[in-house]
Amino acid sequence: MTDSERKPTRPTPAAVPIEPSAPSGATVPVQSAASTAAPPPETVRELLRRVDAGWAEFRASAARFPSERMDEHLTEDGWTRKQMLFHIGVWHDLTTERLSKFFMSGTPVKLDSDTETINSRSARQAIGRTAGEILGDVEGTFNRLRRQLQRLTDQQLRANDAWVAEIVIGNTYEHYAEHAADVYSEPEPEPAGRRR
């Protein structure tokens, strides 16, 4: 299995998330609470803990981001934030479908299309949708994926050279960390009269 089968890549020119300019002392959440440097989880319970922590952090950042700025492009010719969020949901659903097929066959399931095609299609599908619709949809895709993950056994998680663990990690908390800067919102400056 190649890395591109496991983990989505974004098409050029939207490949690099913008780096927000954080005020001094502010921290940019570039990694989720479920650190991507940790070894793959050995149990479903640990996988769920990491997935839930990563999702909670990413979801909270996306929900706090001003909806009037969701149509802003991440790069000059790249995706909007709404397209990026929709893309997260598409990879949730693809992972859910692959796990469903894995449960029936017991063998790894390849993607039907290459990642660039999938990402381009998802960017087109997001056009014309509101930020609220997309945030609701991505929440639904996560919930569907979470239900599939609860069906896993520890043996399935580690089977086939940990194929399940790899696709879940790549399409959940590692993916959220990859896009964390895209939904980072600088704190509102305090009015001049209220500063101390």
mmCIF file with all atom_site columns, C-alpha atoms in Angstrom:
data_model
loop_
_atom_site.group_PDB
_atom_site.id
_atom_site.type_symbol
_atom_site.label_atom_id
_atom_site.label_alt_id
_atom_site.label_comp_id
_atom_site.label_asym_id
_atom_site.label_entity_id
_atom_site.label_seq_id
_atom_site.pdbx_PDB_ins_code
_atom_site.Cartn_x
_atom_site.Cartn_y
_atom_site.Cartn_z
_atom_site.occupancy
_atom_site.B_iso_or_equiv
_atom_site.pdbx_formal_charge
_atom_site.auth_seq_id
_atom_site.auth_comp_id
_atom_site.auth_asym_id
_atom_site.auth_atom_id
_atom_site.pdbx_PDB_model_num
ATOM 1   C CA . MET A 1 1   ? 0.000   0.000  0.000  1.00 0.00 ? 1   MET A CA 1
ATOM 2   C CA . THR A 1 2   ? 1.353   3.380  -0.927 1.00 0.00 ? 2   THR A CA 1
ATOM 3   C CA . ASP A 1 3   ? 1.164   6.448  1.265  1.00 0.00 ? 3   ASP A CA 1
ATOM 4   C CA . SER A 1 4   ? -1.153  8.158  -1.236 1.00 0.00 ? 4   SER A CA 1
ATOM 5   C CA . GLU A 1 5   ? -3.697  5.331  -0.862 1.00 0.00 ? 5   GLU A CA 1
ATOM 6   C CA . ARG A 1 6   ? -3.775  5.809  2.898  1.00 0.00 ? 6   ARG A CA 1
ATOM 7   C CA . LYS A 1 7   ? -3.599  9.514  3.337  1.00 0.00 ? 7   LYS A CA 1
ATOM 8   C CA . PRO A 1 8   ? -5.134  12.214 1.145  1.00 0.00 ? 8   PRO A CA 1
ATOM 9   C CA . THR A 1 9   ? -3.071  14.882 -0.462 1.00 0.00 ? 9   THR A CA 1
ATOM 10  C CA . ARG A 1 10  ? -4.452  18.225 -1.463 1.00 0.00 ? 10  ARG A CA 1
ATOM 11  C CA . PRO A 1 11  ? -4.246  19.377 -5.071 1.00 0.00 ? 11  PRO A CA 1
ATOM 12  C CA . THR A 1 12  ? -1.932  22.148 -6.115 1.00 0.00 ? 12  THR A CA 1
ATOM 13  C CA . PRO A 1 13  ? -2.260  25.105 -5.559 1.00 0.00 ? 13  PRO A CA 1
ATOM 14  C CA . ALA A 1 14  ? -4.202  24.460 -2.363 1.00 0.00 ? 14  ALA A CA 1
ATOM 15  C CA . ALA A 1 15  ? -1.532  22.085 -1.122 1.00 0.00 ? 15  ALA A CA 1
ATOM 16  C CA . VAL A 1 16  ? -0.043  24.316 1.561  1.00 0.00 ? 16  VAL A CA 1
ATOM 17  C CA . PRO A 1 17  ? -2.219  25.731 4.320  1.00 0.00 ? 17  PRO A CA 1
ATOM 18  C CA . ILE A 1 18  ? -1.704  29.347 5.111  1.00 0.00 ? 18  ILE A CA 1
ATOM 19  C CA . GLU A 1 19  ? 0.331   30.176 8.153  1.00 0.00 ? 19  GLU A CA 1
ATOM 20  C CA . PRO A 1 20  ? -1.664  32.580 10.281 1.00 0.00 ? 20  PRO A CA 1
ATOM 21  C CA . SER A 1 21  ? 0.142   35.504 11.761 1.00 0.00 ? 21  SER A CA 1
ATOM 22  C CA . ALA A 1 22  ? -0.397  34.952 15.450 1.00 0.00 ? 22  ALA A CA 1
ATOM 23  C CA . PRO A 1 23  ? -0.014  37.847 17.824 1.00 0.00 ? 23  PRO A CA 1
ATOM 24  C CA . SER A 1 24  ? 2.911   37.551 20.208 1.00 0.00 ? 24  SER A CA 1
ATOM 25  C CA . GLY A 1 25  ? 2.106   35.175 23.009 1.00 0.00 ? 25  GLY A CA 1
ATOM 26  C CA . ALA A 1 26  ? -0.692  33.452 21.052 1.00 0.00 ? 26  ALA A CA 1
ATOM 27  C CA . THR A 1 27  ? -0.384  29.833 20.091 1.00 0.00 ? 27  THR A CA 1
ATOM 28  C CA . VAL A 1 28  ? -1.473  28.388 16.776 1.00 0.00 ? 28  VAL A CA 1
ATOM 29  C CA . PRO A 1 29  ? -2.999  24.901 17.164 1.00 0.00 ? 29  PRO A CA 1
ATOM 30  C CA . VAL A 1 30  ? -0.875  23.169 14.540 1.00 0.00 ? 30  VAL A CA 1
ATOM 31  C CA . GLN A 1 31  ? -1.095  19.738 16.140 1.00 0.00 ? 31  GLN A CA 1
ATOM 32  C CA . SER A 1 32  ? -4.114  18.134 17.629 1.00 0.00 ? 32  SER A CA 1
ATOM 33  C CA . ALA A 1 33  ? -4.338  17.005 21.227 1.00 0.00 ? 33  ALA A CA 1
ATOM 34  C CA . ALA A 1 34  ? -3.713  13.490 19.919 1.00 0.00 ? 34  ALA A CA 1
ATOM 35  C CA . SER A 1 35  ? -0.069  14.051 19.005 1.00 0.00 ? 35  SER A CA 1
ATOM 36  C CA . THR A 1 36  ? 0.869   12.768 15.581 1.00 0.00 ? 36  THR A CA 1
ATOM 37  C CA . ALA A 1 37  ? 4.354   11.875 16.860 1.00 0.00 ? 37  ALA A CA 1
ATOM 38  C CA . ALA A 1 38  ? 2.978   9.045  19.014 1.00 0.00 ? 38  ALA A CA 1
ATOM 39  C CA . PRO A 1 39  ? 3.249   5.452  17.782 1.00 0.00 ? 39  PRO A CA 1
ATOM 40  C CA . PRO A 1 40  ? 0.067   3.991  16.257 1.00 0.00 ? 40  PRO A CA 1
ATOM 41  C CA . PRO A 1 41  ? -2.484  2.906  18.851 1.00 0.00 ? 41  PRO A CA 1
ATOM 42  C CA . GLU A 1 42  ? -2.492  -0.766 19.820 1.00 0.00 ? 42  GLU A CA 1
ATOM 43  C CA . THR A 1 43  ? -6.144  -0.852 20.893 1.00 0.00 ? 43  THR A CA 1
ATOM 44  C CA . VAL A 1 44  ? -9.423  0.469  19.544 1.00 0.00 ? 44  VAL A CA 1
ATOM 45  C CA . ARG A 1 45  ? -9.979  2.222  22.846 1.00 0.00 ? 45  ARG A CA 1
ATOM 46  C CA . GLU A 1 46  ? -6.750  4.201  22.407 1.00 0.00 ? 46  GLU A CA 1
ATOM 47  C CA . LEU A 1 47  ? -7.556  4.925  18.750 1.00 0.00 ? 47  LEU A CA 1
ATOM 48  C CA . LEU A 1 48  ? -10.966 6.302  19.730 1.00 0.00 ? 48  LEU A CA 1
ATOM 49  C CA . ARG A 1 49  ? -9.400  8.455  22.435 1.00 0.00 ? 49  ARG A CA 1
ATOM 50  C CA . ARG A 1 50  ? -6.975  10.011 19.945 1.00 0.00 ? 50  ARG A CA 1
ATOM 51  C CA . VAL A 1 51  ? -9.592  10.432 17.213 1.00 0.00 ? 51  VAL A CA 1
ATOM 52  C CA . ASP A 1 52  ? -12.044 12.046 19.643 1.00 0.00 ? 52  ASP A CA 1
ATOM 53  C CA . ALA A 1 53  ? -9.402  14.427 21.040 1.00 0.00 ? 53  ALA A CA 1
ATOM 54  C CA . GLY A 1 54  ? -8.261  15.481 17.579 1.00 0.00 ? 54  GLY A CA 1
ATOM 55  C CA . TRP A 1 55  ? -11.830 15.953 16.369 1.00 0.00 ? 55  TRP A CA 1
ATOM 56  C CA . ALA A 1 56  ? -12.905 17.934 19.441 1.00 0.00 ? 56  ALA A CA 1
ATOM 57  C CA . GLU A 1 57  ? -10.048 20.388 18.953 1.00 0.00 ? 57  GLU A CA 1
ATOM 58  C CA . PHE A 1 58  ? -10.498 20.738 15.188 1.00 0.00 ? 58  PHE A CA 1
ATOM 59  C CA . ARG A 1 59  ? -14.295 20.980 15.422 1.00 0.00 ? 59  ARG A CA 1
ATOM 60  C CA . ALA A 1 60  ? -14.094 23.683 18.104 1.00 0.00 ? 60  ALA A CA 1
ATOM 61  C CA . SER A 1 61  ? -11.671 25.739 15.975 1.00 0.00 ? 61  SER A CA 1
ATOM 62  C CA . ALA A 1 62  ? -13.873 25.392 12.887 1.00 0.00 ? 62  ALA A CA 1
ATOM 63  C CA . ALA A 1 63  ? -17.011 26.328 14.836 1.00 0.00 ? 63  ALA A CA 1
ATOM 64  C CA . ARG A 1 64  ? -15.318 29.434 16.285 1.00 0.00 ? 64  ARG A CA 1
ATOM 65  C CA . PHE A 1 65  ? -14.067 30.601 12.910 1.00 0.00 ? 65  PHE A CA 1
ATOM 66  C CA . PRO A 1 66  ? -16.179 33.548 11.664 1.00 0.00 ? 66  PRO A CA 1
ATOM 67  C CA . SER A 1 67  ? -18.654 32.210 9.087  1.00 0.00 ? 67  SER A CA 1
ATOM 68  C CA . GLU A 1 68  ? -18.342 35.390 7.026  1.00 0.00 ? 68  GLU A CA 1
ATOM 69  C CA . ARG A 1 69  ? -14.690 34.425 6.414  1.00 0.00 ? 69  ARG A CA 1
ATOM 70  C CA . MET A 1 70  ? -15.382 30.832 5.309  1.00 0.00 ? 70  MET A CA 1
ATOM 71  C CA . ASP A 1 71  ? -15.415 31.911 1.648  1.00 0.00 ? 71  ASP A CA 1
ATOM 72  C CA . GLU A 1 72  ? -11.887 33.314 1.871  1.00 0.00 ? 72  GLU A CA 1
ATOM 73  C CA . HIS A 1 73  ? -9.289  31.463 -0.156 1.00 0.00 ? 73  HIS A CA 1
ATOM 74  C CA . LEU A 1 74  ? -6.486  29.766 1.751  1.00 0.00 ? 74  LEU A CA 1
ATOM 75  C CA . THR A 1 75  ? -4.044  30.691 -1.003 1.00 0.00 ? 75  THR A CA 1
ATOM 76  C CA . GLU A 1 76  ? -4.414  33.104 -3.897 1.00 0.00 ? 76  GLU A CA 1
ATOM 77  C CA . ASP A 1 77  ? -5.721  30.466 -6.320 1.00 0.00 ? 77  ASP A CA 1
ATOM 78  C CA . GLY A 1 78  ? -6.540  27.724 -3.824 1.00 0.00 ? 78  GLY A CA 1
ATOM 79  C CA . TRP A 1 79  ? -9.464  26.369 -1.885 1.00 0.00 ? 79  TRP A CA 1
ATOM 80  C CA . THR A 1 80  ? -11.753 28.318 0.373  1.00 0.00 ? 80  THR A CA 1
ATOM 81  C CA . ARG A 1 81  ? -12.074 27.292 4.005  1.00 0.00 ? 81  ARG A CA 1
ATOM 82  C CA . LYS A 1 82  ? -15.493 25.808 3.197  1.00 0.00 ? 82  LYS A CA 1
ATOM 83  C CA . GLN A 1 83  ? -13.926 23.637 0.500  1.00 0.00 ? 83  GLN A CA 1
ATOM 84  C CA . MET A 1 84  ? -11.257 22.481 2.951  1.00 0.00 ? 84  MET A CA 1
ATOM 85  C CA . LEU A 1 85  ? -13.898 21.555 5.551  1.00 0.00 ? 85  LEU A CA 1
ATOM 86  C CA . PHE A 1 86  ? -15.971 19.719 2.944  1.00 0.00 ? 86  PHE A CA 1
ATOM 87  C CA . HIS A 1 87  ? -12.792 17.856 1.941  1.00 0.00 ? 87  HIS A CA 1
ATOM 88  C CA . ILE A 1 88  ? -12.373 16.672 5.571  1.00 0.00 ? 88  ILE A CA 1
ATOM 89  C CA . GLY A 1 89  ? -15.904 15.264 5.442  1.00 0.00 ? 89  GLY A CA 1
ATOM 90  C CA . VAL A 1 90  ? -15.296 13.517 2.118  1.00 0.00 ? 90  VAL A CA 1
ATOM 91  C CA . TRP A 1 91  ? -12.301 11.698 3.607  1.00 0.00 ? 91  TRP A CA 1
ATOM 92  C CA . HIS A 1 92  ? -14.367 10.746 6.660  1.00 0.00 ? 92  HIS A CA 1
ATOM 93  C CA . ASP A 1 93  ? -16.958 9.161  4.356  1.00 0.00 ? 93  ASP A CA 1
ATOM 94  C CA . LEU A 1 94  ? -14.342 7.407  2.208  1.00 0.00 ? 94  LEU A CA 1
ATOM 95  C CA . THR A 1 95  ? -12.803 5.927  5.341  1.00 0.00 ? 95  THR A CA 1
ATOM 96  C CA . THR A 1 96  ? -16.241 4.813  6.568  1.00 0.00 ? 96  THR A CA 1
ATOM 97  C CA . GLU A 1 97  ? -16.936 3.092  3.222  1.00 0.00 ? 97  GLU A CA 1
ATOM 98  C CA . ARG A 1 98  ? -13.541 1.386  3.168  1.00 0.00 ? 98  ARG A CA 1
ATOM 99  C CA . LEU A 1 99  ? -14.027 0.111  6.731  1.00 0.00 ? 99  LEU A CA 1
ATOM 100 C CA . SER A 1 100 ? -17.461 -1.220 5.792  1.00 0.00 ? 100 SER A CA 1
ATOM 101 C CA . LYS A 1 101 ? -15.942 -3.212 2.929  1.00 0.00 ? 101 LYS A CA 1
ATOM 102 C CA . PHE A 1 102 ? -13.079 -4.319 5.154  1.00 0.00 ? 102 PHE A CA 1
ATOM 103 C CA . PHE A 1 103 ? -15.564 -5.741 7.684  1.00 0.00 ? 103 PHE A CA 1
ATOM 104 C CA . MET A 1 104 ? -17.070 -7.900 4.924  1.00 0.00 ? 104 MET A CA 1
ATOM 105 C CA . SER A 1 105 ? -13.830 -9.060 3.293  1.00 0.00 ? 105 SER A CA 1
ATOM 106 C CA . GLY A 1 106 ? -11.167 -8.818 6.008  1.00 0.00 ? 106 GLY A CA 1
ATOM 107 C CA . THR A 1 107 ? -8.756  -7.370 3.452  1.00 0.00 ? 107 THR A CA 1
ATOM 108 C CA . PRO A 1 108 ? -7.561  -3.800 2.778  1.00 0.00 ? 108 PRO A CA 1
ATOM 109 C CA . VAL A 1 109 ? -9.705  -1.804 0.360  1.00 0.00 ? 109 VAL A CA 1
ATOM 110 C CA . LYS A 1 110 ? -8.114  0.462  -2.234 1.00 0.00 ? 110 LYS A CA 1
ATOM 111 C CA . LEU A 1 111 ? -9.538  3.807  -3.259 1.00 0.00 ? 111 LEU A CA 1
ATOM 112 C CA . ASP A 1 112 ? -11.622 3.893  -6.452 1.00 0.00 ? 112 ASP A CA 1
ATOM 113 C CA . SER A 1 113 ? -9.925  7.121  -7.616 1.00 0.00 ? 113 SER A CA 1
ATOM 114 C CA . ASP A 1 114 ? -6.604  8.825  -7.032 1.00 0.00 ? 114 ASP A CA 1
ATOM 115 C CA . THR A 1 115 ? -6.438  11.398 -4.241 1.00 0.00 ? 115 THR A CA 1
ATOM 116 C CA . GLU A 1 116 ? -6.094  14.366 -6.586 1.00 0.00 ? 116 GLU A CA 1
ATOM 117 C CA . THR A 1 117 ? -9.327  13.418 -8.373 1.00 0.00 ? 117 THR A CA 1
ATOM 118 C CA . ILE A 1 118 ? -11.130 12.914 -5.060 1.00 0.00 ? 118 ILE A CA 1
ATOM 119 C CA . ASN A 1 119 ? -9.905  16.242 -3.697 1.00 0.00 ? 119 ASN A CA 1
ATOM 120 C CA . SER A 1 120 ? -10.795 18.148 -6.876 1.00 0.00 ? 120 SER A CA 1
ATOM 121 C CA . ARG A 1 121 ? -14.285 16.633 -6.893 1.00 0.00 ? 121 ARG A CA 1
ATOM 122 C CA . SER A 1 122 ? -14.825 17.539 -3.234 1.00 0.00 ? 122 SER A CA 1
ATOM 123 C CA . ALA A 1 123 ? -13.743 21.148 -3.870 1.00 0.00 ? 123 ALA A CA 1
ATOM 124 C CA . ARG A 1 124 ? -16.319 21.456 -6.681 1.00 0.00 ? 124 ARG A CA 1
ATOM 125 C CA . GLN A 1 125 ? -19.087 19.913 -4.552 1.00 0.00 ? 125 GLN A CA 1
ATOM 126 C CA . ALA A 1 126 ? -18.589 22.510 -1.803 1.00 0.00 ? 126 ALA A CA 1
ATOM 127 C CA . ILE A 1 127 ? -19.248 25.477 -4.104 1.00 0.00 ? 127 ILE A CA 1
ATOM 128 C CA . GLY A 1 128 ? -22.538 27.207 -3.401 1.00 0.00 ? 128 GLY A CA 1
ATOM 129 C CA . ARG A 1 129 ? -23.071 25.649 0.004  1.00 0.00 ? 129 ARG A CA 1
ATOM 130 C CA . THR A 1 130 ? -23.236 27.708 3.152  1.00 0.00 ? 130 THR A CA 1
ATOM 131 C CA . ALA A 1 131 ? -20.716 27.459 5.957  1.00 0.00 ? 131 ALA A CA 1
ATOM 132 C CA . GLY A 1 132 ? -23.481 26.188 8.252  1.00 0.00 ? 132 GLY A CA 1
ATOM 133 C CA . GLU A 1 133 ? -24.437 23.412 5.828  1.00 0.00 ? 133 GLU A CA 1
ATOM 134 C CA . ILE A 1 134 ? -20.837 22.301 5.483  1.00 0.00 ? 134 ILE A CA 1
ATOM 135 C CA . LEU A 1 135 ? -20.166 22.386 9.226  1.00 0.00 ? 135 LEU A CA 1
ATOM 136 C CA . GLY A 1 136 ? -23.302 20.272 9.771  1.00 0.00 ? 136 GLY A CA 1
ATOM 137 C CA . ASP A 1 137 ? -22.306 17.844 7.033  1.00 0.00 ? 137 ASP A CA 1
ATOM 138 C CA . VAL A 1 138 ? -18.761 17.366 8.310  1.00 0.00 ? 138 VAL A CA 1
ATOM 139 C CA . GLU A 1 139 ? -20.177 16.694 11.784 1.00 0.00 ? 139 GLU A CA 1
ATOM 140 C CA . GLY A 1 140 ? -22.421 14.009 10.275 1.00 0.00 ? 140 GLY A CA 1
ATOM 141 C CA . THR A 1 141 ? -19.525 12.404 8.412  1.00 0.00 ? 141 THR A CA 1
ATOM 142 C CA . PHE A 1 142 ? -17.507 12.237 11.618 1.00 0.00 ? 142 PHE A CA 1
ATOM 143 C CA . ASN A 1 143 ? -20.413 10.624 13.487 1.00 0.00 ? 143 ASN A CA 1
ATOM 144 C CA . ARG A 1 144 ? -20.789 7.955  10.771 1.00 0.00 ? 144 ARG A CA 1
ATOM 145 C CA . LEU A 1 145 ? -17.065 7.231  10.901 1.00 0.00 ? 145 LEU A CA 1
ATOM 146 C CA . ARG A 1 146 ? -17.101 7.107  14.712 1.00 0.00 ? 146 ARG A CA 1
ATOM 147 C CA . ARG A 1 147 ? -19.865 4.459  14.622 1.00 0.00 ? 147 ARG A CA 1
ATOM 148 C CA . GLN A 1 148 ? -17.764 2.329  12.251 1.00 0.00 ? 148 GLN A CA 1
ATOM 149 C CA . LEU A 1 149 ? -14.721 2.670  14.491 1.00 0.00 ? 149 LEU A CA 1
ATOM 150 C CA . GLN A 1 150 ? -16.728 1.338  17.436 1.00 0.00 ? 150 GLN A CA 1
ATOM 151 C CA . ARG A 1 151 ? -17.290 -1.892 15.474 1.00 0.00 ? 151 ARG A CA 1
ATOM 152 C CA . LEU A 1 152 ? -13.551 -2.579 15.242 1.00 0.00 ? 152 LEU A CA 1
ATOM 153 C CA . THR A 1 153 ? -11.739 -5.164 17.302 1.00 0.00 ? 153 THR A CA 1
ATOM 154 C CA . ASP A 1 154 ? -8.149  -4.760 18.464 1.00 0.00 ? 154 ASP A CA 1
ATOM 155 C CA . GLN A 1 155 ? -7.192  -7.622 16.124 1.00 0.00 ? 155 GLN A CA 1
ATOM 156 C CA . GLN A 1 156 ? -8.739  -5.862 13.112 1.00 0.00 ? 156 GLN A CA 1
ATOM 157 C CA . LEU A 1 157 ? -6.944  -2.645 14.025 1.00 0.00 ? 157 LEU A CA 1
ATOM 158 C CA . ARG A 1 158 ? -3.566  -4.404 13.828 1.00 0.00 ? 158 ARG A CA 1
ATOM 159 C CA . ALA A 1 159 ? -4.326  -6.803 10.946 1.00 0.00 ? 159 ALA A CA 1
ATOM 160 C CA . ASN A 1 160 ? -2.712  -6.461 7.518  1.00 0.00 ? 160 ASN A CA 1
ATOM 161 C CA . ASP A 1 161 ? 0.255   -4.461 8.836  1.00 0.00 ? 161 ASP A CA 1
ATOM 162 C CA . ALA A 1 162 ? -2.110  -2.156 10.759 1.00 0.00 ? 162 ALA A CA 1
ATOM 163 C CA . TRP A 1 163 ? -3.905  -1.056 7.563  1.00 0.00 ? 163 TRP A CA 1
ATOM 164 C CA . VAL A 1 164 ? -7.013  0.056  9.458  1.00 0.00 ? 164 VAL A CA 1
ATOM 165 C CA . ALA A 1 165 ? -4.985  2.070  11.962 1.00 0.00 ? 165 ALA A CA 1
ATOM 166 C CA . GLU A 1 166 ? -3.073  3.779  9.144  1.00 0.00 ? 166 GLU A CA 1
ATOM 167 C CA . ILE A 1 167 ? -6.109  4.891  7.134  1.00 0.00 ? 167 ILE A CA 1
ATOM 168 C CA . VAL A 1 168 ? -7.998  6.012  10.234 1.00 0.00 ? 168 VAL A CA 1
ATOM 169 C CA . ILE A 1 169 ? -5.048  7.996  11.600 1.00 0.00 ? 169 ILE A CA 1
ATOM 170 C CA . GLY A 1 170 ? -4.342  9.573  8.200  1.00 0.00 ? 170 GLY A CA 1
ATOM 171 C CA . ASN A 1 171 ? -7.950  10.620 7.702  1.00 0.00 ? 171 ASN A CA 1
ATOM 172 C CA . THR A 1 172 ? -8.716  11.787 11.237 1.00 0.00 ? 172 THR A CA 1
ATOM 173 C CA . TYR A 1 173 ? -6.331  13.336 13.744 1.00 0.00 ? 173 TYR A CA 1
ATOM 174 C CA . GLU A 1 174 ? -3.329  13.602 11.403 1.00 0.00 ? 174 GLU A CA 1
ATOM 175 C CA . HIS A 1 175 ? -5.592  15.171 8.786  1.00 0.00 ? 175 HIS A CA 1
ATOM 176 C CA . TYR A 1 176 ? -7.043  17.609 11.327 1.00 0.00 ? 176 TYR A CA 1
ATOM 177 C CA . ALA A 1 177 ? -3.534  18.635 12.403 1.00 0.00 ? 177 ALA A CA 1
ATOM 178 C CA . GLU A 1 178 ? -2.612  19.167 8.750  1.00 0.00 ? 178 GLU A CA 1
ATOM 179 C CA . HIS A 1 179 ? -5.492  21.651 8.359  1.00 0.00 ? 179 HIS A CA 1
ATOM 180 C CA . ALA A 1 180 ? -5.451  23.209 11.849 1.00 0.00 ? 180 ALA A CA 1
ATOM 181 C CA . ALA A 1 181 ? -3.917  26.466 10.641 1.00 0.00 ? 181 ALA A CA 1
ATOM 182 C CA . ASP A 1 182 ? -6.679  26.787 8.027  1.00 0.00 ? 182 ASP A CA 1
ATOM 183 C CA . VAL A 1 183 ? -9.301  27.326 10.729 1.00 0.00 ? 183 VAL A CA 1
ATOM 184 C CA . TYR A 1 184 ? -7.152  29.221 13.194 1.00 0.00 ? 184 TYR A CA 1
ATOM 185 C CA . SER A 1 185 ? -8.713  32.560 14.091 1.00 0.00 ? 185 SER A CA 1
ATOM 186 C CA . GLU A 1 186 ? -6.713  35.315 15.737 1.00 0.00 ? 186 GLU A CA 1
ATOM 187 C CA . PRO A 1 187 ? -8.211  36.598 18.974 1.00 0.00 ? 187 PRO A CA 1
ATOM 188 C CA . GLU A 1 188 ? -10.170 39.830 18.617 1.00 0.00 ? 188 GLU A CA 1
ATOM 189 C CA . PRO A 1 189 ? -8.110  42.791 19.852 1.00 0.00 ? 189 PRO A CA 1
ATOM 190 C CA . GLU A 1 190 ? -9.381  44.428 23.003 1.00 0.00 ? 190 GLU A CA 1
ATOM 191 C CA . PRO A 1 191 ? -10.866 47.910 22.569 1.00 0.00 ? 191 PRO A CA 1
ATOM 192 C CA . ALA A 1 192 ? -8.302  50.610 23.459 1.00 0.00 ? 192 ALA A CA 1
ATOM 193 C CA . GLY A 1 193 ? -10.267 51.783 26.513 1.00 0.00 ? 193 GLY A CA 1
ATOM 194 C CA . ARG A 1 194 ? -10.291 48.300 28.083 1.00 0.00 ? 194 ARG A CA 1
ATOM 195 C CA . ARG A 1 195 ? -6.585  47.521 27.945 1.00 0.00 ? 195 ARG A CA 1
ATOM 196 C CA . ARG A 1 196 ? -4.692  47.420 31.194 1.00 0.00 ? 196 ARG A CA 1
#
